């Protein structure tokens, strides 16, 4: 009978990881876990201790810091596979999972399916001939070298790409492989996995090539399986059920999706909401039920497309998701930098980006040209961003695949602060209070149209106290709101105190935040 070694890549929610490992191994299967090296050490320690006595669980020997689109995701997978192959000699299949996945069939059903069909399950479509990539870069992912992360270092990413194009630094794809593309969620037989590991040791040229491609988790295994395994032994599909919205964001499943999920022709589904506790409980009980019977209708994707399509033309059954009250997510953390001097906040964010991996976005509710990903048009104007603020934030969390996000907001946007602080997510505020010279206030008055080049000096003198009072009033309103987790940095405060405040805000050691606050010209105009 089939024995599955689950390859679990995860970076958060240790309780869910522990529960997932205990449930899947209770049926006699195995699990190899790679927990992101950039995640909290306490979480990893909690998982190791809870599963220490489980002989069917092992861990990747070496943990790596993972980033979306990077080779690090493939390396993390290879590390977990290598551990599983060595620790579980009886494993017949290796199944790729994330912490957001859940079984939607029983263990018996899964084992019977794998026993019945001696094939590898992996999406693998011709990279250049298929239309698997809908938008964005295609050939550029491969023929140019990518050393920077597009989400963390957008400017460096595109500058490097532009320079390579200008200099004609095009590289060849290894001549004897045909690049394939597909979903990263696969299930491979033991022989195939062993062939892949052997290939990685023999073909250093291919490994070197993939290490500097962009989003290699969609091409590496897909290409190698096609290269090593006869076509007749490959089922070009994934056994994990997932759907995407019109915005290119994975659909999240909740408690009321239980019956829908069971009727799909898949073994697992992602993404399951962290708050769907009842759904997880029912699916957990189902996995151990050997008597469970399943009626496969497989209408999930077509039904979702139909219903969402009716919404686009005004013939929907319910309100669009941004028209109803919603939450960013209980497990998420929104960190807001509040500062009247936008250039000061931007300098601070730039230094934070260099020290942390937390996505940081500048004044998205105040500046129309703030760099934002394409989210289907909801990000197009300041009016839309403000009206659909929570929907926009949820989509940004999903786009960056993170539970922590930093944004800048002007202190005049008290309504936004009140809305986000009223959410079930954790919201932290860092107010950066600056000193305002007369010269700065005059420049501010001109920028916002209160004064011009020809405004008499005596008029400006009468105007300055009012402008200064306005800025003080905004700060007082924020303070009077008595928000939780409200920290205040001041320009005149000693750097040591500001470093401590920033460390509390970012959950970082003070040693790292000292470099941030002590940077030269942080508060300069």
mmCIF file of N, CA and C in Angstrom, residues 340 410-414 431 468-479:
data_model
loop_
_atom_site.group_PDB
_atom_site.id
_atom_site.type_symbol
_atom_site.label_atom_id
_atom_site.label_comp_id
_atom_site.label_asym_id
_atom_site.label_seq_id
_atom_site.Cartn_x
_atom_site.Cartn_y
_atom_site.Cartn_z
ATOM 1 N N UNK A 340 3.877 63.574 9.487
ATOM 2 C CA UNK A 340 3.477 64.692 8.638
ATOM 3 C C UNK A 340 4.535 64.991 7.586
ATOM 4 N N UNK A 410 -0.753 59.682 6.556
ATOM 5 C CA UNK A 410 -0.661 61.049 7.052
ATOM 6 C C UNK A 410 -1.486 61.180 8.332
ATOM 7 N N UNK A 411 -1.017 61.967 9.324
ATOM 8 C CA UNK A 411 -1.771 62.100 10.575
ATOM 9 C C UNK A 411 -3.149 62.725 10.400
ATOM 10 N N UNK A 412 -3.402 63.350 9.241
ATOM 11 C CA UNK A 412 -4.727 63.898 8.988
ATOM 12 C C UNK A 412 -5.780 62.846 8.682
ATOM 13 N N UNK A 413 -5.361 61.602 8.396
ATOM 14 C CA UNK A 413 -6.294 60.532 8.036
ATOM 15 C C UNK A 413 -6.765 59.771 9.284
ATOM 16 N N UNK A 414 -7.379 60.489 10.216
ATOM 17 C CA UNK A 414 -7.811 59.857 11.464
ATOM 18 C C UNK A 414 -8.856 58.775 11.210
ATOM 19 N N UNK A 431 3.955 56.848 15.626
ATOM 20 C CA UNK A 431 3.853 58.249 15.227
ATOM 21 C C UNK A 431 5.233 58.895 15.316
ATOM 22 N N UNK A 468 0.806 75.711 11.955
ATOM 23 C CA UNK A 468 1.446 74.970 13.034
ATOM 24 C C UNK A 468 0.390 74.399 13.988
ATOM 25 N N UNK A 469 -0.650 75.214 14.251
ATOM 26 C CA UNK A 469 -1.731 74.731 15.114
ATOM 27 C C UNK A 469 -2.471 73.553 14.507
ATOM 28 N N UNK A 470 -2.640 73.591 13.177
ATOM 29 C CA UNK A 470 -3.304 72.477 12.492
ATOM 30 C C UNK A 470 -2.540 71.176 12.702
ATOM 31 N N UNK A 471 -1.227 71.260 12.568
ATOM 32 C CA UNK A 471 -0.397 70.054 12.708
ATOM 33 C C UNK A 471 -0.426 69.530 14.142
ATOM 34 N N UNK A 472 -0.418 70.454 15.103
ATOM 35 C CA UNK A 472 -0.518 70.043 16.502
ATOM 36 C C UNK A 472 -1.880 69.415 16.773
ATOM 37 N N UNK A 473 -2.927 69.988 16.171
ATOM 38 C CA UNK A 473 -4.285 69.476 16.361
ATOM 39 C C UNK A 473 -4.412 68.044 15.861
ATOM 40 N N UNK A 474 -3.803 67.746 14.696
ATOM 41 C CA UNK A 474 -3.862 66.383 14.154
ATOM 42 C C UNK A 474 -3.226 65.383 15.107
ATOM 43 N N UNK A 475 -2.075 65.760 15.669
ATOM 44 C CA UNK A 475 -1.395 64.866 16.606
ATOM 45 C C UNK A 475 -2.214 64.692 17.877
ATOM 46 N N UNK A 476 -2.848 65.791 18.344
ATOM 47 C CA UNK A 476 -3.671 65.706 19.555
ATOM 48 C C UNK A 476 -4.883 64.797 19.342
ATOM 49 N N UNK A 477 -5.484 64.860 18.150
ATOM 50 C CA UNK A 477 -6.638 63.993 17.872
ATOM 51 C C UNK A 477 -6.242 62.526 17.927
ATOM 52 N N UNK A 478 -5.060 62.211 17.396
ATOM 53 C CA UNK A 478 -4.592 60.822 17.443
ATOM 54 C C UNK A 478 -4.378 60.396 18.885
ATOM 55 N N UNK A 479 -3.754 61.270 19.676
ATOM 56 C CA UNK A 479 -3.508 60.935 21.074
ATOM 57 C C UNK A 479 -4.824 60.786 21.842
#
